[in-house]
Amino acid sequence: MTIIHIDKVSKFYKMGGEIITALDQVSLDIEQGEFVAIMGPSGSGKSTFMNIVGCLDMADQGLYALDGTAIHRLKDAQLAEIRNKKIGFVFQNFNLLPRLTAYENVELPLIYRNIPRKEREPMVRQALASVDMLDRQEHWPAMLSGGQQQRVAIARSLAGDPAILLADEPTGALDSKTGKEILDIFKRLHEHGRTVVLITHDEWVGAQAKRIIRFKDGRLL
């Protein structure tokens, strides 16, 4: 089953008096349960692609359908709901809230979905357990190492059982040993049926995925 369908998508930006083509007629499909790496140098279009797939930005031309839903037809409130329910985001710098514990950081997107407290608790605990962080659930982010913070961030992305995990340079702020541990988590999640889309410029990181999609100058190679 196709979970991400991109058909002739283009994105343009105006810089000064010049029109910059960030994406140029990009077409591709990603199937449910795939582990895909999106690769390319700075300015290649991979970040723009990630923003469109993550419903953080809209294509200027073409069609993007996520899990069968045509994204261009949605209003802002519907897009926010899609981001909260369908997409689990993992960022390079973790983006944990410093005044919330690990447990509370993972719980937050479930609160936004108005899930009752009694239902949230097992969801949060299961997500933390899946990344071996249940014993650190009462720790503040400042009490955790970089690798532990990224584990909590992954747990947060998993808590609502999203259709896809979208990871933007998830090992970029980590040393190589810790980065390997984080990639092992993504591989394990993939083996359990998760769809993982990994944005990276690192060849070794990209090689851990099952399929590599390369961008250059806004086009697919």
Coordinates of N, CA and C in Angstrom, one line a residue:
M1 N 0.8 -1.2 0.0 CA 0.0 0.0 0.0 C 0.9 1.3 0.0
T2 N 0.6 2.2 -0.9 CA 1.3 3.4 -1.0 C 0.9 4.4 0.1
I3 N 1.8 4.8 0.9 CA 1.4 5.7 2.0 C 1.8 7.2 1.7
I4 N 2.9 7.4 0.9 CA 3.3 8.7 0.4 C 3.3 8.7 -1.1
H5 N 2.4 9.5 -1.7 CA 2.3 9.6 -3.2 C 2.6 11.0 -3.6
I6 N 3.7 11.2 -4.3 CA 4.1 12.5 -4.8 C 4.1 12.5 -6.3
D7 N 3.3 13.4 -6.9 CA 3.2 13.4 -8.4 C 3.5 14.8 -9.0
K8 N 4.6 14.9 -9.6 CA 5.0 16.1 -10.3 C 4.9 17.4 -9.4
V9 N 5.5 17.2 -8.2 CA 5.5 18.3 -7.2 C 6.6 19.3 -7.5
S10 N 6.3 20.6 -7.5 CA 7.3 21.7 -7.6 C 7.0 22.7 -6.5
K11 N 8.1 23.3 -6.1 CA 8.1 24.3 -5.1 C 9.0 25.5 -5.5
F12 N 8.5 26.7 -5.4 CA 9.3 27.9 -5.8 C 9.4 28.9 -4.7
Y13 N 10.5 29.5 -4.6 CA 10.7 30.6 -3.6 C 11.2 31.9 -4.3
K14 N 10.7 33.0 -3.9 CA 11.2 34.3 -4.4 C 12.3 34.9 -3.5
M15 N 13.4 35.1 -4.1 CA 14.6 35.7 -3.4 C 15.0 36.9 -4.1
G16 N 14.7 38.1 -3.6 CA 15.0 39.3 -4.3 C 14.0 39.4 -5.5
G17 N 14.6 39.6 -6.7 CA 13.8 39.5 -7.9 C 13.9 38.2 -8.6
E18 N 14.5 37.2 -8.0 CA 14.7 35.9 -8.7 C 13.8 34.8 -8.1
I19 N 13.3 34.0 -9.0 CA 12.5 32.8 -8.6 C 13.4 31.6 -8.5
I20 N 13.5 31.0 -7.3 CA 14.3 29.8 -7.1 C 13.4 28.6 -7.1
T21 N 13.8 27.6 -7.9 CA 13.1 26.3 -8.0 C 13.7 25.4 -6.9
A22 N 13.0 25.2 -5.8 CA 13.5 24.3 -4.8 C 13.2 22.8 -5.1
L23 N 12.0 22.5 -5.7 CA 11.7 21.2 -6.2 C 11.1 21.4 -7.6
D24 N 11.6 20.4 -8.5 CA 11.2 20.6 -9.9 C 10.6 19.2 -10.4
Q25 N 9.3 19.2 -10.4 CA 8.6 18.1 -11.0 C 9.0 16.7 -10.4
V26 N 8.9 16.7 -9.1 CA 9.3 15.5 -8.4 C 8.2 14.5 -8.3
S27 N 8.4 13.2 -8.6 CA 7.4 12.2 -8.5 C 8.0 11.0 -7.8
L28 N 7.4 10.5 -6.8 CA 7.8 9.2 -6.2 C 6.7 8.7 -5.3
D29 N 6.8 7.4 -5.0 CA 5.9 6.7 -4.0 C 6.8 6.1 -3.0
I30 N 6.3 6.1 -1.7 CA 6.8 5.4 -0.6 C 5.8 4.4 -0.1
E31 N 6.1 3.2 0.1 CA 5.1 2.2 0.5 C 5.1 2.1 2.0
Q32 N 3.9 1.6 2.5 CA 3.8 1.4 3.9 C 4.8 0.4 4.4
G33 N 5.5 0.7 5.5 CA 6.5 -0.2 6.1 C 7.9 -0.1 5.5
E34 N 8.1 0.8 4.5 CA 9.4 1.1 4.0 C 10.3 1.8 4.9
F35 N 11.6 1.6 4.8 CA 12.6 2.4 5.5 C 13.4 3.1 4.4
V36 N 13.2 4.4 4.2 CA 13.8 5.2 3.1 C 14.6 6.3 3.6
A37 N 15.8 6.5 3.0 CA 16.7 7.7 3.3 C 16.6 8.7 2.1
I38 N 16.3 9.9 2.5 CA 16.3 11.0 1.5 C 17.7 11.7 1.6
M39 N 18.4 11.7 0.5 CA 19.8 12.2 0.6 C 20.1 13.3 -0.4
G40 N 21.1 14.1 -0.1 CA 21.5 15.1 -1.1 C 22.3 16.2 -0.4
P41 N 23.1 17.0 -1.1 CA 23.8 18.1 -0.5 C 22.9 19.2 -0.1
S42 N 23.5 20.2 0.7 CA 22.8 21.4 1.0 C 22.3 22.1 -0.3
G43 N 21.0 22.5 -0.2 CA 20.4 23.1 -1.4 C 19.9 22.2 -2.5
S44 N 19.9 20.9 -2.2 CA 19.4 19.9 -3.2 C 17.9 19.8 -3.2
G45 N 17.2 20.2 -2.2 CA 15.8 20.2 -2.2 C 15.2 19.2 -1.2
K46 N 16.1 18.5 -0.5 CA 15.6 17.4 0.5 C 14.9 18.0 1.7
S47 N 15.3 19.2 2.1 CA 14.6 19.8 3.3 C 13.3 20.4 2.8
T48 N 13.2 20.9 1.6 CA 11.9 21.4 1.1 C 11.0 20.2 0.9
F49 N 11.5 19.1 0.4 CA 10.7 17.8 0.3 C 10.2 17.4 1.7
M50 N 11.1 17.4 2.7 CA 10.7 17.0 4.0 C 9.6 17.9 4.5
N51 N 9.7 19.2 4.3 CA 8.6 20.1 4.8 C 7.3 19.8 4.2
I52 N 7.3 19.5 2.9 CA 6.0 19.2 2.2 C 5.5 17.8 2.7
V53 N 6.3 16.8 2.8 CA 5.9 15.5 3.3 C 5.3 15.6 4.7
G54 N 6.0 16.5 5.5 CA 5.5 16.7 6.9 C 4.4 17.7 7.1
C55 N 3.8 18.1 5.9 CA 2.7 19.1 5.9 C 3.0 20.4 6.7
L56 N 4.3 20.7 6.6 CA 4.8 22.0 7.2 C 4.8 23.1 6.1
D57 N 4.7 22.7 4.9 CA 4.7 23.6 3.7 C 3.9 22.9 2.6
M58 N 3.4 23.7 1.7 CA 2.6 23.2 0.6 C 3.3 23.3 -0.7
A59 N 3.1 22.3 -1.6 CA 3.6 22.4 -2.9 C 2.9 23.5 -3.7
D60 N 3.7 24.1 -4.7 CA 3.1 25.1 -5.6 C 2.4 24.5 -6.8
Q61 N 2.9 23.3 -7.1 CA 2.3 22.5 -8.2 C 2.4 21.0 -7.9
G62 N 1.5 20.3 -8.5 CA 1.5 18.8 -8.3 C 0.7 18.3 -7.2
L63 N 0.7 17.0 -7.0 CA -0.2 16.4 -6.0 C 0.7 15.7 -4.9
Y64 N 0.3 15.9 -3.7 CA 0.8 15.1 -2.6 C -0.3 14.5 -1.8
A65 N -0.3 13.1 -1.7 CA -1.3 12.4 -1.0 C -0.6 11.6 0.1
L66 N -1.1 11.8 1.4 CA -0.6 11.1 2.5 C -1.6 10.1 3.0
D67 N -1.3 8.8 3.0 CA -2.2 7.8 3.4 C -3.6 7.9 2.8
G68 N -3.6 8.3 1.5 CA -4.8 8.4 0.7 C -5.5 9.7 0.8
T69 N -5.0 10.7 1.6 CA -5.6 12.0 1.7 C -4.8 13.0 0.9
A70 N -5.5 13.8 0.0 CA -4.9 14.8 -0.9 C -4.7 16.0 0.0
I71 N -3.4 16.3 0.3 CA -3.0 17.4 1.2 C -3.4 18.8 0.8
H72 N -3.3 19.0 -0.5 CA -3.6 20.4 -1.0 C -5.0 20.9 -0.8
R73 N -5.9 19.9 -0.5 CA -7.3 20.3 -0.3 C -7.6 20.6 1.2
L74 N -6.7 20.5 2.0 CA -6.9 20.7 3.5 C -6.7 22.1 3.9
K75 N -7.5 22.5 4.9 CA -7.3 23.8 5.6 C -6.3 23.7 6.7
D76 N -5.9 24.8 7.3 CA -4.8 24.9 8.3 C -5.1 24.0 9.5
A77 N -6.4 24.0 10.0 CA -6.7 23.2 11.1 C -6.6 21.7 10.8
Q78 N -7.0 21.4 9.6 CA -7.0 20.0 9.1 C -5.5 19.5 9.0
L79 N -4.7 20.4 8.5 CA -3.2 20.1 8.3 C -2.6 19.9 9.7
A80 N -3.0 20.7 10.7 CA -2.4 20.6 12.0 C -2.8 19.2 12.6
E81 N -4.1 18.8 12.3 CA -4.6 17.5 12.8 C -3.8 16.3 12.1
I82 N -3.5 16.5 10.8 CA -2.7 15.5 10.1 C -1.3 15.3 10.7
R83 N -0.7 16.5 11.0 CA 0.6 16.5 11.6 C 0.6 15.8 12.9
N84 N -0.4 16.0 13.7 CA -0.5 15.5 15.0 C -0.8 14.0 15.0
K85 N -1.6 13.5 14.1 CA -2.1 12.1 14.1 C -1.3 11.2 13.2
K86 N -0.9 11.7 12.0 CA -0.3 10.9 11.0 C 1.2 10.8 10.9
I87 N 1.8 11.9 11.5 CA 3.3 12.0 11.3 C 4.0 12.1 12.7
G88 N 5.0 11.3 12.9 CA 5.8 11.4 14.0 C 7.1 12.1 13.6
F89 N 7.4 13.2 14.2 CA 8.6 14.0 13.8 C 9.7 13.7 14.8
V90 N 11.0 13.5 14.3 CA 12.2 13.4 15.1 C 13.2 14.4 14.5
F91 N 13.7 15.3 15.3 CA 14.6 16.4 14.8 C 16.0 16.2 15.3
Q92 N 16.9 16.9 14.6 CA 18.4 16.8 15.0 C 18.6 17.3 16.4
N93 N 17.9 18.3 16.8 CA 18.2 18.9 18.1 C 17.1 18.5 19.2
F94 N 16.4 17.4 18.9 CA 15.5 16.8 19.9 C 14.2 17.6 20.1
N95 N 14.3 18.9 20.3 CA 13.1 19.7 20.5 C 12.3 19.3 21.7
L96 N 12.9 18.9 22.8 CA 12.2 18.6 24.0 C 12.0 19.8 24.8
L97 N 10.8 19.9 25.5 CA 10.6 21.1 26.3 C 11.3 20.9 27.7
P98 N 12.2 21.9 28.0 CA 13.1 21.7 29.2 C 12.4 21.6 30.5
R99 N 11.2 22.2 30.6 CA 10.5 22.2 31.9 C 9.5 21.1 32.1
L100 N 9.5 20.1 31.1 CA 8.7 18.9 31.2 C 9.6 17.7 31.4
T101 N 9.2 16.7 32.1 CA 9.9 15.5 32.3 C 9.9 14.7 31.0
A102 N 10.6 13.6 30.9 CA 10.6 12.8 29.7 C 9.2 12.3 29.5
Y103 N 8.5 11.8 30.6 CA 7.1 11.3 30.5 C 6.2 12.4 29.9
E104 N 6.3 13.6 30.5 CA 5.4 14.7 30.0 C 5.7 15.2 28.6
N105 N 7.0 15.1 28.2 CA 7.3 15.4 26.8 C 6.6 14.5 25.8
V106 N 6.6 13.2 26.2 CA 6.0 12.1 25.3 C 4.5 12.3 25.4
E107 N 4.0 12.7 26.5 CA 2.5 12.8 26.7 C 1.9 14.0 25.9
L108 N 2.7 15.0 25.7 CA 2.2 16.3 25.2 C 1.3 16.2 23.9
P109 N 1.8 15.5 22.9 CA 1.0 15.4 21.7 C -0.3 14.7 21.9
L110 N -0.4 13.7 22.9 CA -1.6 13.0 23.2 C -2.6 14.0 23.9
I111 N -2.1 14.9 24.7 CA -2.9 15.9 25.3 C -3.6 16.8 24.2
Y112 N -2.8 17.2 23.2 CA -3.3 18.0 22.1 C -4.4 17.3 21.4
R113 N -4.4 15.9 21.4 CA -5.4 15.1 20.7 C -6.6 14.9 21.6
N114 N -6.6 15.5 22.8 CA -7.7 15.3 23.8 C -7.9 13.8 24.2
I115 N -6.9 13.1 24.2 CA -7.0 11.7 24.7 C -7.1 11.7 26.2
P116 N -8.0 11.0 26.8 CA -8.2 11.0 28.3 C -7.0 10.5 29.0
R117 N -6.7 11.0 30.2 CA -5.5 10.7 30.9 C -5.3 9.2 31.1
K118 N -6.4 8.5 31.4 CA -6.3 7.0 31.7 C -5.9 6.3 30.4
E119 N -6.2 6.8 29.3 CA -5.8 6.2 28.0 C -4.4 6.6 27.6
R120 N -4.0 7.8 28.0 CA -2.7 8.3 27.7 C -1.6 7.5 28.4
E121 N -1.8 7.2 29.6 CA -0.7 6.6 30.4 C -0.1 5.3 29.8
P122 N -0.9 4.3 29.4 CA -0.3 3.1 28.8 C 0.4 3.4 27.5
M123 N -0.1 4.4 26.7 CA 0.5 4.8 25.5 C 1.9 5.4 25.7
V124 N 2.0 6.3 26.7 CA 3.2 6.9 27.0 C 4.3 5.9 27.5
R125 N 3.8 5.1 28.4 CA 4.7 4.1 29.0 C 5.2 3.1 27.9
Q126 N 4.3 2.7 27.0 CA 4.7 1.8 26.0 C 5.7 2.4 25.0
A127 N 5.5 3.7 24.7 CA 6.4 4.4 23.8 C 7.8 4.6 24.5
L128 N 7.9 4.9 25.7 CA 9.1 5.0 26.4 C 9.8 3.6 26.6
A129 N 9.1 2.6 26.8 CA 9.6 1.3 26.9 C 10.2 0.8 25.6
S130 N 9.6 1.2 24.5 CA 10.1 0.8 23.2 C 11.5 1.4 22.8
V131 N 11.9 2.4 23.5 CA 13.2 3.0 23.3 C 14.1 2.9 24.6
D132 N 13.7 2.0 25.5 CA 14.4 1.7 26.7 C 14.6 2.9 27.6
M133 N 13.6 3.7 27.7 CA 13.7 4.9 28.6 C 12.7 5.0 29.7
L134 N 12.0 3.9 29.9 CA 10.9 3.9 31.0 C 11.5 4.2 32.3
D135 N 12.7 3.8 32.6 CA 13.4 4.0 33.9 C 13.8 5.5 34.1
R136 N 13.8 6.3 33.0 CA 14.2 7.7 33.0 C 13.0 8.6 32.9
Q137 N 11.8 8.1 33.0 CA 10.6 8.9 32.7 C 10.4 10.2 33.5
E138 N 10.9 10.2 34.7 CA 10.8 11.4 35.6 C 12.0 12.3 35.5
H139 N 12.9 12.1 34.6 CA 14.0 12.9 34.4 C 13.7 14.1 33.5
W140 N 14.3 15.3 33.8 CA 14.2 16.5 33.0 C 15.2 16.3 31.8
P141 N 15.0 16.9 30.7 CA 15.9 16.8 29.5 C 17.4 17.1 29.9
A142 N 17.6 18.1 30.8 CA 18.9 18.5 31.2 C 19.6 17.4 32.0
M143 N 18.9 16.5 32.5 CA 19.5 15.3 33.2 C 19.8 14.2 32.3
L144 N 19.5 14.3 31.0 CA 19.7 13.2 30.1 C 20.9 13.5 29.1
S145 N 21.5 12.5 28.7 CA 22.6 12.6 27.6 C 21.9 12.9 26.3
G146 N 22.7 13.3 25.3 CA 22.1 13.6 24.0 C 21.4 12.4 23.4
G147 N 22.0 11.2 23.5 CA 21.3 10.0 23.0 C 20.1 9.7 23.7
Q148 N 20.0 9.9 25.1 CA 18.8 9.7 25.8 C 17.7 10.7 25.4
Q149 N 18.1 11.9 25.2 CA 17.1 12.9 24.8 C 16.5 12.5 23.4
Q150 N 17.4 12.0 22.5 CA 16.8 11.6 21.2 C 15.9 10.4 21.3
R151 N 16.2 9.5 22.3 CA 15.3 8.3 22.5 C 13.9 8.8 23.0
V152 N 14.0 9.8 23.9 CA 12.7 10.4 24.4 C 11.9 11.0 23.2
A153 N 12.7 11.7 22.3 CA 12.1 12.4 21.2 C 11.4 11.3 20.2
I154 N 12.1 10.2 20.1 CA 11.6 9.1 19.3 C 10.3 8.6 19.9
A155 N 10.4 8.4 21.2 CA 9.2 7.9 22.0 C 8.0 8.9 21.8
R156 N 8.3 10.2 21.9 CA 7.2 11.2 21.6 C 6.6 11.0 20.2
S157 N 7.5 10.8 19.3 CA 6.9 10.6 17.9 C 6.1 9.3 17.7
L158 N 6.4 8.3 18.6 CA 5.7 7.1 18.5 C 4.4 7.0 19.3
A159 N 4.2 7.9 20.3 CA 3.2 7.7 21.2 C 1.8 7.7 20.6
G160 N 1.6 8.5 19.6 CA 0.2 8.5 19.0 C 0.0 7.5 17.8
D161 N 1.0 6.6 17.7 CA 0.9 5.6 16.6 C 0.7 6.2 15.2
P162 N 1.7 7.0 14.8 CA 1.5 7.7 13.5 C 1.7 6.8 12.3
A163 N 1.3 7.2 11.1 CA 1.4 6.4 9.9 C 2.9 6.4 9.5
I164 N 3.6 7.5 9.7 CA 5.0 7.5 9.3 C 5.8 8.2 10.3
L165 N 7.1 7.8 10.4 CA 8.1 8.6 11.2 C 9.0 9.4 10.3
L166 N 9.1 10.7 10.5 CA 9.9 11.5 9.6 C 11.0 12.1 10.5
A167 N 12.2 11.6 10.2 CA 13.4 12.0 11.0 C 14.3 12.8 10.2
D168 N 14.6 14.1 10.7 CA 15.4 15.0 10.0 C 16.8 15.0 10.7
E169 N 17.8 14.4 10.1 CA 19.2 14.4 10.6 C 19.2 13.9 12.1
P170 N 18.6 12.8 12.4 CA 18.4 12.4 13.8 C 19.7 12.1 14.5
T171 N 20.7 11.9 13.8 CA 22.0 11.5 14.5 C 23.0 12.7 14.4
G172 N 22.6 13.8 13.8 CA 23.5 14.9 13.5 C 24.2 15.5 14.7
A173 N 23.5 15.5 15.9 CA 24.0 16.1 17.1 C 24.7 15.1 18.0
L174 N 24.9 13.9 17.5 CA 25.3 12.8 18.4 C 26.7 12.3 17.9
D175 N 27.5 11.7 18.8 CA 28.7 11.0 18.4 C 28.4 9.7 17.7
S176 N 29.4 9.1 17.0 CA 29.1 8.0 16.1 C 28.5 6.8 16.9
K177 N 29.0 6.5 18.1 CA 28.5 5.3 18.8 C 27.0 5.5 19.2
T178 N 26.7 6.7 19.7 CA 25.3 7.0 20.1 C 24.4 7.1 18.8
G179 N 25.0 7.6 17.8 CA 24.2 7.7 16.5 C 23.9 6.3 16.0
K180 N 24.8 5.4 16.1 CA 24.5 4.0 15.7 C 23.4 3.4 16.6
E181 N 23.4 3.7 17.9 CA 22.3 3.2 18.7 C 21.0 3.7 18.3
I182 N 20.9 5.0 17.9 CA 19.7 5.6 17.5 C 19.2 5.0 16.2
L183 N 20.1 4.8 15.3 CA 19.8 4.1 14.0 C 19.3 2.7 14.2
D184 N 19.9 2.0 15.2 CA 19.4 0.6 15.5 C 18.0 0.7 16.0
I185 N 17.6 1.7 16.7 CA 16.2 1.9 17.1 C 15.3 2.0 15.9
F186 N 15.7 2.9 14.9 CA 14.9 3.0 13.7 C 14.8 1.7 12.9
K187 N 15.9 1.0 12.9 CA 15.8 -0.3 12.1 C 14.9 -1.3 12.8
R188 N 14.9 -1.3 14.1 CA 14.0 -2.2 14.9 C 12.6 -1.8 14.7
L189 N 12.3 -0.5 14.7 CA 10.9 0.0 14.4 C 10.5 -0.4 13.0
H190 N 11.4 -0.3 12.0 CA 11.1 -0.7 10.7 C 10.8 -2.2 10.6
E191 N 11.5 -3.0 11.3 CA 11.3 -4.4 11.3 C 9.9 -4.8 11.9
H192 N 9.4 -3.9 12.8 CA 8.1 -4.1 13.4 C 7.0 -3.5 12.6
G193 N 7.3 -3.0 11.3 CA 6.3 -2.6 10.4 C 6.1 -1.1 10.3
R194 N 7.0 -0.3 11.0 CA 6.9 1.2 10.9 C 7.4 1.7 9.5
T195 N 6.8 2.7 9.0 CA 7.3 3.4 7.9 C 8.2 4.5 8.4
V196 N 9.5 4.5 7.9 CA 10.5 5.5 8.4 C 11.1 6.2 7.2
V197 N 11.0 7.5 7.2 CA 11.6 8.4 6.2 C 12.7 9.2 6.9
L198 N 13.9 9.0 6.5 CA 15.1 9.6 7.2 C 15.8 10.6 6.2
I199 N 15.9 11.8 6.7 CA 16.6 12.9 5.9 C 18.0 13.0 6.4
T200 N 19.0 12.8 5.5 CA 20.4 12.9 5.9 C 21.3 13.3 4.8
H201 N 22.4 13.8 5.2 CA 23.5 14.1 4.2 C 24.6 13.1 4.3
D202 N 24.5 12.2 5.4 CA 25.6 11.3 5.8 C 25.4 10.0 5.0
E203 N 26.4 9.6 4.2 CA 26.3 8.4 3.4 C 26.2 7.1 4.3
W204 N 26.9 7.1 5.4 CA 26.8 5.9 6.3 C 25.4 5.8 6.9
V205 N 24.9 6.9 7.3 CA 23.6 6.9 7.9 C 22.5 6.5 6.8
G206 N 22.6 7.0 5.6 CA 21.7 6.7 4.6 C 21.8 5.2 4.2
A207 N 23.0 4.6 4.3 CA 23.2 3.2 3.9 C 22.4 2.3 4.9
Q208 N 22.0 2.8 6.0 CA 21.3 1.9 7.0 C 19.8 1.7 6.5
A209 N 19.3 2.5 5.6 CA 18.0 2.4 5.1 C 17.9 1.3 4.0
K210 N 16.7 0.9 3.7 CA 16.5 -0.1 2.7 C 16.4 0.5 1.3
R211 N 16.2 1.8 1.2 CA 16.1 2.4 -0.1 C 16.6 3.8 0.1
I212 N 17.5 4.3 -0.9 CA 18.0 5.6 -0.9 C 17.4 6.4 -2.0
I213 N 16.9 7.6 -1.7 CA 16.4 8.5 -2.8 C 17.2 9.8 -2.8
R214 N 17.9 10.1 -3.9 CA 18.8 11.2 -3.9 C 18.3 12.4 -4.7
F215 N 18.5 13.6 -4.1 CA 18.1 14.8 -4.7 C 19.4 15.6 -5.1
K216 N 19.2 16.3 -6.2 CA 20.2 17.3 -6.7 C 19.5 18.4 -7.4
D217 N 19.8 19.6 -7.0 CA 19.2 20.8 -7.7 C 17.7 20.7 -7.8
G218 N 17.0 20.2 -6.8 CA 15.6 20.1 -6.8 C 15.0 19.0 -7.6
R219 N 15.8 18.1 -8.1 CA 15.3 17.0 -8.9 C 15.7 15.7 -8.3
L220 N 15.0 14.6 -8.6 CA 15.4 13.3 -8.2 C 16.5 12.8 -9.2
L221 N 17.5 12.2 -8.6 CA 18.6 11.6 -9.5 C 18.1 10.2 -9.9

